[in-house]
Amino acid sequence: MPFELRTHTADIAVEATGPTLGATFAAVADGLAAAMCDAIPDDGDRFEVTVSAESREALLFDYLDRLIYERDVRNVLPTDNEASVEAGDGDWRVDASARGVPLSAVTAREIKAVTYSEMAVGETEKGWRAYVVFDV
């Protein structure tokens, strides 16, 4: 499992690693899904999202915020996330997809928002690492 849920005062944090930045973003997103739901069924249709931002941290924040938005609008739990991250001329972009499990098929806890509190995104000797705190 490329992510780990961490206890955090009144919130929940996800620490994730991956061989690429995109894999790490997807692992954080899978951690978000795991924080919302213990058992995830196999149903649901894939949907795509594209997000751009001025930095890696802002991109991760906006990507996760978009998944929470998609949860609320589509009434789905975004899981089995896949992501590809690219740096451009002064901006960053993530092209991603997720399997949207209908919220009616799960018992989900509410994650209100992603936060910048303690957020970290960085390269390691083995790939990438990200740490994100979510407001519950």
PDB file of C-alpha atoms in Angstrom, residues 77-129:
ATOM      1  CA  LEU A  77     -16.268   8.210  -3.789  1.00  0.00           C
ATOM      2  CA  PRO A  78     -13.214   8.797  -6.042  1.00  0.00           C
ATOM      3  CA  THR A  79     -11.044   5.674  -5.778  1.00  0.00           C
ATOM      4  CA  ASP A  80      -8.507   3.678  -7.811  1.00  0.00           C
ATOM      5  CA  ASN A  81      -6.898   6.973  -8.735  1.00  0.00           C
ATOM      6  CA  GLU A  82      -4.389   7.366 -11.552  1.00  0.00           C
ATOM      7  CA  ALA A  83      -2.460  10.565 -12.196  1.00  0.00           C
ATOM      8  CA  SER A  84       0.240  12.015 -14.393  1.00  0.00           C
ATOM      9  CA  VAL A  85       1.984  15.254 -13.404  1.00  0.00           C
ATOM     10  CA  GLU A  86       3.907  17.529 -15.754  1.00  0.00           C
ATOM     11  CA  ALA A  87       5.760  20.785 -15.222  1.00  0.00           C
ATOM     12  CA  GLY A  88       5.363  23.494 -17.855  1.00  0.00           C
ATOM     13  CA  ASP A  89       6.349  27.109 -18.337  1.00  0.00           C
ATOM     14  CA  GLY A  90       5.781  28.374 -14.811  1.00  0.00           C
ATOM     15  CA  ASP A  91       2.921  26.020 -14.035  1.00  0.00           C
ATOM     16  CA  TRP A  92       2.158  22.417 -13.145  1.00  0.00           C
ATOM     17  CA  ARG A  93      -0.578  20.161 -14.514  1.00  0.00           C
ATOM     18  CA  VAL A  94      -2.145  16.893 -13.393  1.00  0.00           C
ATOM     19  CA  ASP A  95      -4.174  14.722 -15.743  1.00  0.00           C
ATOM     20  CA  ALA A  96      -5.986  12.155 -13.645  1.00  0.00           C
ATOM     21  CA  SER A  97      -8.817   9.674 -13.515  1.00  0.00           C
ATOM     22  CA  ALA A  98     -10.706   7.948 -10.738  1.00  0.00           C
ATOM     23  CA  ARG A  99     -13.342   5.262 -10.374  1.00  0.00           C
ATOM     24  CA  GLY A 100     -16.428   6.902  -8.916  1.00  0.00           C
ATOM     25  CA  VAL A 101     -18.095   4.486  -6.495  1.00  0.00           C
ATOM     26  CA  PRO A 102     -21.683   5.626  -5.814  1.00  0.00           C
ATOM     27  CA  LEU A 103     -21.940   7.041  -2.293  1.00  0.00           C
ATOM     28  CA  SER A 104     -25.176   5.080  -1.921  1.00  0.00           C
ATOM     29  CA  ALA A 105     -23.070   1.885  -2.055  1.00  0.00           C
ATOM     30  CA  VAL A 106     -20.771   2.834   0.848  1.00  0.00           C
ATOM     31  CA  THR A 107     -20.842   4.152   4.379  1.00  0.00           C
ATOM     32  CA  ALA A 108     -18.607   7.190   4.039  1.00  0.00           C
ATOM     33  CA  ARG A 109     -17.182   9.566   6.621  1.00  0.00           C
ATOM     34  CA  GLU A 110     -17.131  13.200   5.611  1.00  0.00           C
ATOM     35  CA  ILE A 111     -13.857  14.856   4.733  1.00  0.00           C
ATOM     36  CA  LYS A 112     -14.647  18.574   4.615  1.00  0.00           C
ATOM     37  CA  ALA A 113     -11.543  19.914   2.916  1.00  0.00           C
ATOM     38  CA  VAL A 114      -7.883  19.554   2.107  1.00  0.00           C
ATOM     39  CA  THR A 115      -5.594  21.936   4.001  1.00  0.00           C
ATOM     40  CA  TYR A 116      -2.173  23.486   3.477  1.00  0.00           C
ATOM     41  CA  SER A 117      -1.390  22.712   7.129  1.00  0.00           C
ATOM     42  CA  GLU A 118       1.887  20.768   7.246  1.00  0.00           C
ATOM     43  CA  MET A 119       1.634  19.965   3.517  1.00  0.00           C
ATOM     44  CA  ALA A 120       4.866  18.625   2.070  1.00  0.00           C
ATOM     45  CA  VAL A 121       5.754  17.388  -1.417  1.00  0.00           C
ATOM     46  CA  GLY A 122       9.304  16.397  -2.162  1.00  0.00           C
ATOM     47  CA  GLU A 123      11.626  14.113  -4.007  1.00  0.00           C
ATOM     48  CA  THR A 124      13.377  11.324  -2.084  1.00  0.00           C
ATOM     49  CA  GLU A 125      16.101   8.822  -2.932  1.00  0.00           C
ATOM     50  CA  LYS A 126      13.377   6.299  -3.891  1.00  0.00           C
ATOM     51  CA  GLY A 127      10.955   8.625  -5.698  1.00  0.00           C
ATOM     52  CA  TRP A 128       8.471  11.071  -4.204  1.00  0.00           C
ATOM     53  CA  ARG A 129       6.758  11.662  -0.856  1.00  0.00           C
TER      54      ARG A 129
END
